[in-house]
CSV table of C-alpha atoms in Angstrom, one decimal:
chain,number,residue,atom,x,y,z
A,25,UNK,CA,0.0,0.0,0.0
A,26,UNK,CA,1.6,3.4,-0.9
A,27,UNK,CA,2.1,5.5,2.1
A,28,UNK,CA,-0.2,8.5,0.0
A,29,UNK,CA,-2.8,6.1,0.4
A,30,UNK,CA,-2.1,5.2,4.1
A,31,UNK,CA,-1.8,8.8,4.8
A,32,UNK,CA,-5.2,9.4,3.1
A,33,UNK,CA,-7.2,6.7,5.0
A,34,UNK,CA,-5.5,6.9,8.3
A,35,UNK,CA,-7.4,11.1,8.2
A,36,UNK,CA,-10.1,9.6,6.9
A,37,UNK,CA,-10.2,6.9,9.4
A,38,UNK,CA,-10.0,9.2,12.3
A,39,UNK,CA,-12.7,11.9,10.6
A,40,UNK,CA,-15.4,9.2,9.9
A,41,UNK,CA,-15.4,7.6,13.4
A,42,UNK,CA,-15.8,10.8,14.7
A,43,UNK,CA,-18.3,11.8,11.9
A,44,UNK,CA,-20.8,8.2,13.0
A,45,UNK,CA,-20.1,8.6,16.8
A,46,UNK,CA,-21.6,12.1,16.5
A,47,UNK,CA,-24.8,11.3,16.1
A,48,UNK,CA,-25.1,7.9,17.3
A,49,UNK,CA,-28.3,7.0,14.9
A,50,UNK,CA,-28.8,5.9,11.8
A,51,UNK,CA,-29.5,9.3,10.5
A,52,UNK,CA,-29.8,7.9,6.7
A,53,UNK,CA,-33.5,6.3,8.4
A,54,UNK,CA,-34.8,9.6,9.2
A,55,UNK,CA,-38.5,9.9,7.4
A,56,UNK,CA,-37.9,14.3,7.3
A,57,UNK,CA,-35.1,15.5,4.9
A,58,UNK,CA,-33.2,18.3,7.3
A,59,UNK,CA,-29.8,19.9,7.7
A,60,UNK,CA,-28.1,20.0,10.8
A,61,UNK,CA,-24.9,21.4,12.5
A,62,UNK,CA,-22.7,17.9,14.4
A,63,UNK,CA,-21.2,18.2,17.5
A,64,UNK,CA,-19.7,16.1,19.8
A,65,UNK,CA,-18.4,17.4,23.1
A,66,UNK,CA,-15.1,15.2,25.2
A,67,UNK,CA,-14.8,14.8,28.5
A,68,UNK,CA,-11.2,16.8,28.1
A,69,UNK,CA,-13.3,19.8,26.8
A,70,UNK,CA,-12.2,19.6,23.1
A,71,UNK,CA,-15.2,20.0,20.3
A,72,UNK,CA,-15.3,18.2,17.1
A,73,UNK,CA,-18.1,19.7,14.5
A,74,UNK,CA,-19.2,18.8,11.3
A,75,UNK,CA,-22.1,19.0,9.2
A,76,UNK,CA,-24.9,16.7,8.3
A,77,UNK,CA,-27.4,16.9,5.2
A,78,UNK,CA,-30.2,14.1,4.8
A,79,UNK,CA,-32.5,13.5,2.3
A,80,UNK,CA,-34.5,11.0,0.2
A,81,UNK,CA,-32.7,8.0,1.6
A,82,UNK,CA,-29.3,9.7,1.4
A,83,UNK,CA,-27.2,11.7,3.4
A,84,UNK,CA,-24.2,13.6,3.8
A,85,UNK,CA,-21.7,14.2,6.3
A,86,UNK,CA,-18.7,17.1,6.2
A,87,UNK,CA,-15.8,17.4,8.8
A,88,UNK,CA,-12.5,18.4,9.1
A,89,UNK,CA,-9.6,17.0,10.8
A,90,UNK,CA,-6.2,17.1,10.8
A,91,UNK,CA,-6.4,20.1,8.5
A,92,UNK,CA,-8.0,18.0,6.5
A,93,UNK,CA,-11.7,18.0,4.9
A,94,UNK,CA,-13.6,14.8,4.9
A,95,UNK,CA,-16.9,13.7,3.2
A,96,UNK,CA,-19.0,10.8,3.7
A,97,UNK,CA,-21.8,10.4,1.4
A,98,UNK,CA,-24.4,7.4,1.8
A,99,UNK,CA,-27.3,6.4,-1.0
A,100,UNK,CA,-29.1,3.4,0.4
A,101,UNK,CA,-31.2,3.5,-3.2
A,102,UNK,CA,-28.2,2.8,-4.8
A,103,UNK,CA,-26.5,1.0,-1.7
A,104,UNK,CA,-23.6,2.9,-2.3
A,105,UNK,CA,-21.3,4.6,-0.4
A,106,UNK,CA,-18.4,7.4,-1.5
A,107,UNK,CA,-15.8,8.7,1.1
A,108,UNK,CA,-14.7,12.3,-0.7
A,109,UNK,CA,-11.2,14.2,-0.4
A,110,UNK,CA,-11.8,17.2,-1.2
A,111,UNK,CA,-8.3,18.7,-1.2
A,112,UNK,CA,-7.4,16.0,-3.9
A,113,UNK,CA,-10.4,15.7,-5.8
A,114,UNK,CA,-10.3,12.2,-5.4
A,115,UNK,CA,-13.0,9.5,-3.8
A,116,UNK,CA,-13.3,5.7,-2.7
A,117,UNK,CA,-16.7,4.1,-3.6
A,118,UNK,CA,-17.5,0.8,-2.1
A,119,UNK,CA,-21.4,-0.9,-1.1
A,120,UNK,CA,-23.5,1.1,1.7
A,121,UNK,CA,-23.4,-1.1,4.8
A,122,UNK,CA,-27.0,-2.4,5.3
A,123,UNK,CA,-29.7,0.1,7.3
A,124,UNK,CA,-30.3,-1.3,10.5
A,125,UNK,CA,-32.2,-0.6,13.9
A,126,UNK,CA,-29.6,-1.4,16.5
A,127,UNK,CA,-29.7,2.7,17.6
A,128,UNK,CA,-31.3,2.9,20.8
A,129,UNK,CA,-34.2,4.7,19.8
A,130,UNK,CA,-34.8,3.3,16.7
A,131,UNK,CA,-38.4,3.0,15.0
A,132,UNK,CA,-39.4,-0.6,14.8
A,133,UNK,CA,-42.1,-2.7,12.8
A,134,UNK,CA,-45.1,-2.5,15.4
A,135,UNK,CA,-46.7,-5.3,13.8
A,136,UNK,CA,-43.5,-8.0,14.3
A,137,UNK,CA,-40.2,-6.6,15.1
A,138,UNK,CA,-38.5,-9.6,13.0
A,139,UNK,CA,-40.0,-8.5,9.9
A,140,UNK,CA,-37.1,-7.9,7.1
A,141,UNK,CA,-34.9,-9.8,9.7
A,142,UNK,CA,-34.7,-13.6,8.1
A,143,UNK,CA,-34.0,-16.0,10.4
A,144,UNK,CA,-36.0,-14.7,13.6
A,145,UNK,CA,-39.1,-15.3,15.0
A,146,UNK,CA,-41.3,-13.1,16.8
A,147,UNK,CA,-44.1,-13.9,18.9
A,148,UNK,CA,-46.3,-11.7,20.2
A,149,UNK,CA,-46.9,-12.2,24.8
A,150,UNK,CA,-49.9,-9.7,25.0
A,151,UNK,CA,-49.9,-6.0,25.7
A,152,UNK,CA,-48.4,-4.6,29.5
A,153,UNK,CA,-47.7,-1.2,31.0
A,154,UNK,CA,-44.4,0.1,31.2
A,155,UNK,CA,-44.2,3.3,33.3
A,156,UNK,CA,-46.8,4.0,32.6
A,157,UNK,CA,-46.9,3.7,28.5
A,158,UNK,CA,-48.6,0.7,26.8
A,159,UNK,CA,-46.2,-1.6,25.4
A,160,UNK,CA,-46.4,-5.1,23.9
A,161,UNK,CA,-44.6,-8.0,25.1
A,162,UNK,CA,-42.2,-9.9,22.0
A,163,UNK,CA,-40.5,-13.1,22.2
A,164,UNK,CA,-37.5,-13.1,19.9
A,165,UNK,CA,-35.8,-16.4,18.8
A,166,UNK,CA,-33.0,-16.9,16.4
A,167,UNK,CA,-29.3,-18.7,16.3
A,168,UNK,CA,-26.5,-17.3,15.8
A,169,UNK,CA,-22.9,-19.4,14.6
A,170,UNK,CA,-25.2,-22.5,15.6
A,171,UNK,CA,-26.1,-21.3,18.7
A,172,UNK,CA,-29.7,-20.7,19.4
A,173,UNK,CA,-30.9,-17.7,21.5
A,174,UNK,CA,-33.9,-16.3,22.8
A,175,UNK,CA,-34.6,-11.9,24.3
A,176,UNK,CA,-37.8,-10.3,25.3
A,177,UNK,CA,-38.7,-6.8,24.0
A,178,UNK,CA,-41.3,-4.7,25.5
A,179,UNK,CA,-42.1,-2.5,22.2
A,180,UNK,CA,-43.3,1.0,23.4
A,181,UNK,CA,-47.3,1.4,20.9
A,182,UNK,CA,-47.0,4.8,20.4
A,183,UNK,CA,-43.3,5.3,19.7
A,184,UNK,CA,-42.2,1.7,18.0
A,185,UNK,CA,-39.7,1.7,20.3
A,186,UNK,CA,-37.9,-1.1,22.6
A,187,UNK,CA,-38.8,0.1,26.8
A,188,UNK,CA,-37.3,-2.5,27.2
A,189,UNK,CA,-34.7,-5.4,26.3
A,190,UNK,CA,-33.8,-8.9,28.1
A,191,UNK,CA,-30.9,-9.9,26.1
A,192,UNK,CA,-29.7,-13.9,26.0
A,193,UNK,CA,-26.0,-12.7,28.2
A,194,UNK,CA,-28.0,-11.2,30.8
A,195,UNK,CA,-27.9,-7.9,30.4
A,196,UNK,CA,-31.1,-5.6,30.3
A,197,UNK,CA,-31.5,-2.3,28.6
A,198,UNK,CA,-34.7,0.0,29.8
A,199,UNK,CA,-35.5,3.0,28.5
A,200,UNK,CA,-37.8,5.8,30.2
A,201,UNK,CA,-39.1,8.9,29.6
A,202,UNK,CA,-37.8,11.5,31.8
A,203,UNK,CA,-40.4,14.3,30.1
A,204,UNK,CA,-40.7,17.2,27.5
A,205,UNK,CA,-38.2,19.6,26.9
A,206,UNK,CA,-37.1,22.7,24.1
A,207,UNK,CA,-34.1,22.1,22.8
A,208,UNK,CA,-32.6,24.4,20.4
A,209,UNK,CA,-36.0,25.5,19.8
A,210,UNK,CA,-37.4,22.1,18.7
A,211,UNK,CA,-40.0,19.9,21.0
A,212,UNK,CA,-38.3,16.8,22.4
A,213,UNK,CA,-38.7,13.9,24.9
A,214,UNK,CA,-35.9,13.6,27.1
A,215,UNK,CA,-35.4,9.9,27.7
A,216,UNK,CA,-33.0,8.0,29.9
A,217,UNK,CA,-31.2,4.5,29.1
A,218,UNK,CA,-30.0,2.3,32.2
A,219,UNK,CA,-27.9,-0.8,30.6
A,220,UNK,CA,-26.8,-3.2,32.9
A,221,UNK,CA,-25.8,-6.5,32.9
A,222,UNK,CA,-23.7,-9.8,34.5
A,223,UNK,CA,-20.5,-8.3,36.3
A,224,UNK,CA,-21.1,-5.0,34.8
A,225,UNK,CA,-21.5,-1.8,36.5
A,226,UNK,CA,-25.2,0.3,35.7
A,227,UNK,CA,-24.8,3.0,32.9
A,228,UNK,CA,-26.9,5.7,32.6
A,229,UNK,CA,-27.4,7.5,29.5
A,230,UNK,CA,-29.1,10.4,28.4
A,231,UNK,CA,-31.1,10.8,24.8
A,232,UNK,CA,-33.1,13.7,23.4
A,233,UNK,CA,-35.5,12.0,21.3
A,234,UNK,CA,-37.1,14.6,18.2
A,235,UNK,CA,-40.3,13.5,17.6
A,236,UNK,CA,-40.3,15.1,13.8
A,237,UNK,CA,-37.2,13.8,13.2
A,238,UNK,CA,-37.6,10.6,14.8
A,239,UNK,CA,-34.5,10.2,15.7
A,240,UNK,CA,-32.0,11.7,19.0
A,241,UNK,CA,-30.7,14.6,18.5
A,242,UNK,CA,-28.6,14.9,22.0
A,243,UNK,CA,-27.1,12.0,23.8
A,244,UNK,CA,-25.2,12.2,27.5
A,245,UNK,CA,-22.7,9.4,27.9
A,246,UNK,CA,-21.3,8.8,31.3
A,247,UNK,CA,-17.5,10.3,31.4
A,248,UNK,CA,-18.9,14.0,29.9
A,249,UNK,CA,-19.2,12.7,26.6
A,250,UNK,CA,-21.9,14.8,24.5
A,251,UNK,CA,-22.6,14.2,20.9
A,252,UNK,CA,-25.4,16.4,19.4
A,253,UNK,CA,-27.2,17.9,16.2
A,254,UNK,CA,-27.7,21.7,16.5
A,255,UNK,CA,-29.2,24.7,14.5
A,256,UNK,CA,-31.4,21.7,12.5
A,257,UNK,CA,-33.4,23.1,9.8
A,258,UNK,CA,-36.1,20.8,8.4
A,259,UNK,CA,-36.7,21.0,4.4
A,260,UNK,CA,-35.6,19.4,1.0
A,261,UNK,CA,-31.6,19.1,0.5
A,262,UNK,CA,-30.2,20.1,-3.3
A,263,UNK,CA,-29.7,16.8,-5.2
A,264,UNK,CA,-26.0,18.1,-5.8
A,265,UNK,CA,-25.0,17.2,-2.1
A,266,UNK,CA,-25.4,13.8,-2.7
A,267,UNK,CA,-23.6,12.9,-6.0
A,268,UNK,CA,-19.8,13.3,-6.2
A,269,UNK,CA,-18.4,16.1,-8.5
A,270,UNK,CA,-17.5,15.5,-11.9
A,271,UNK,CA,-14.2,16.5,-11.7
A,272,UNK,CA,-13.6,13.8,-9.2
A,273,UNK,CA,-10.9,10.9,-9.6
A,274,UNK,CA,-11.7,7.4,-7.8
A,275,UNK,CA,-8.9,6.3,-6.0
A,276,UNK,CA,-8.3,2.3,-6.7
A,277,UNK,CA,-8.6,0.0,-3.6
A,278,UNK,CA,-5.2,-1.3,-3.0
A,279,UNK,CA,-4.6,-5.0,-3.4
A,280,UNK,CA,-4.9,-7.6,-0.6
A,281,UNK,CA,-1.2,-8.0,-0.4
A,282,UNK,CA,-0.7,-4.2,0.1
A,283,UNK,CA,0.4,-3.6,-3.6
A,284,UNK,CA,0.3,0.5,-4.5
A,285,UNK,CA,-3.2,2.4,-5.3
A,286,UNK,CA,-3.8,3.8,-8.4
C-alpha cells in the first residue's frame, strides 16, 4: 500500500469515526429530509463539528480533521457509499453497509419486530404497561454461529420503540421517559437509558429524542461525553449534495497484499 494512500485513509479513518459517533443513529432512516450542525463534546473539553445533510434515503456528512476536509456520502437507493477528499479531488466508492435498527431509539415494525430480519421469530406475549406507556410484550428467537438464543422486547405502541430489552448474556437495557423539553428550539422527549448486565456496573445515559425527526438529536454518555445535532433546519436538500463532482478521480482499492493504489 503506498504510504499517500495510508496517509489518506488513516485522516479519513479518524474523521469518519468521529463523523458516526456524532450522532449515534442511523441518521440515513430519518422519514424528514433536514440539515443540521454535528457536535460532539469530550470529557477533556475539546469540540469536534461537522455538518450533516439528509435527504430521500441519502445523506451527507462534512468534517474536518487534521487540517483536512472529509466527506462521507451514503445512497441506500443505490446502496452505495463514496468517502470524498476534497483537497485531492479524489473519492473511494464501495457498497453502503445495510440500514439497520440497533440505535437505541430506533423506529421498529409495530406489527413484528423480526419483519425484514430472516431468520427470527417473533411472537407476540400480550400487551403490559411500562411506566406507565402501553407496550407489547415480543419473544425473539433466532441462532446465531449454531447457537440458538432467545430476548424479550417490551415494544413501546405509540413510539415503535424497545422500553425494554432482556438480552440472551444477561444484560437488560430500559429506557424511560424523563419528560418534554425545548431544545434548540425544537420539541423533544428527554429519555433516559439504564444498561446493565452480569458483572457489569449500571450506565446511565441520556437521549433527546425529536419527535419530527424521529431520531435523538442529543445524547449524555457517562465520562462528559456529548454528541449532538444543533441549528437543524427541516426541508428538501439540493440533489447536488449527494452525488460526487464530476471532476472527481476514484482512487483504486489497493490489493490484498498491500500492492500500491492507483
Amino acid at each position: 500500500m503506498s504510504t499517500r494512500w495510508r496517509e489518506l485513509l488513516s485522516c479519513a479513518g479518524l474523521a469518519l469515526g468521529v463523523m458516526l459517533a456524532t450522532t449515534g443513529v442511523q441518521a440515513e432512516l430519518a422519514s424528514v429530509p433536514f440539515s443540521a450542525d454535528m457536535v460532539k463534546h469530550g470529557p477533556d473539553g475539546a469540540t469536534t463539528a461537522g455538518r450533516m445533510y439528509v435527504g430521500d434515503d441519502r445523506m451527507r456528512v462534512e468534517m474536518s480533521q487534521q487540517g483536512r476536509t472529509m466527506v462521507r456520502i451514503v445512497d441506500q437507493g443505490q446502496r452505495t457509499e463514496w468517502i470524498l477528499f476534497p483537497e485531492q479531488r479524489r473519492y473511494i466508492e464501495h457498497a453502503a453497509p445495510p440500514q439497520t435498527d440497533e440505535a437505541p431509539m430506533a423506529d421498529t415494525d409495530a406489527e413484528n419486530p423480526c419483519a425484514g430480519m430472516p431468520g427470527l421469530v417473533c411472537r407476540n406475549l400480550g400487551q403490559e404497561t411500562i411506566d406507565g406507556r402501553s407496550a407489547t410484550k415480543w419473544e425473539i428467537n433466532g441462532s446465531h454461529q449454531g447457537q440458538g438464543f432467545t430476548t424479550t422486547q417490551w415494544i413501546d405502541d405509540e413510539r415503535g420503540i424497545p422500553l425494554v430489552q432482556e438480552l440472551p448474556n444477561g444484560g437488560k437495557i430500559h429506557l424511560r421517559m424523563v419528560g418534554h423539553e425545548k431544545l434548540d428550539g425544537r420539541d423533544v422527549e428527554k429519555w433516559e437509558m439504564i444498561a446493565s448486565g452480569p458483572n457489569r456496573p449500571e450506565s446511565r445515559t441520556f437521549q433527546w429524542y425529536d419527535p419530527e425527526l424521529k431520531l435523538v438529536i442529543r445524547q449524555e454518555f457517562p465520562g462528559g461525553i456529548v454528541n449532538e445535532l444543533k441549528n437543524i433546519e427541516v426541508g428538501k436538500q439540493p440533489d447536488e449534495l449527494f452525488v460526487v463532482p464530476s471532476d472527481y478521480t476514484r482512487m483504486s482499492t489497493p490489493p490484498a497484499g498491500g500492492g500500491p493504489a492507483r
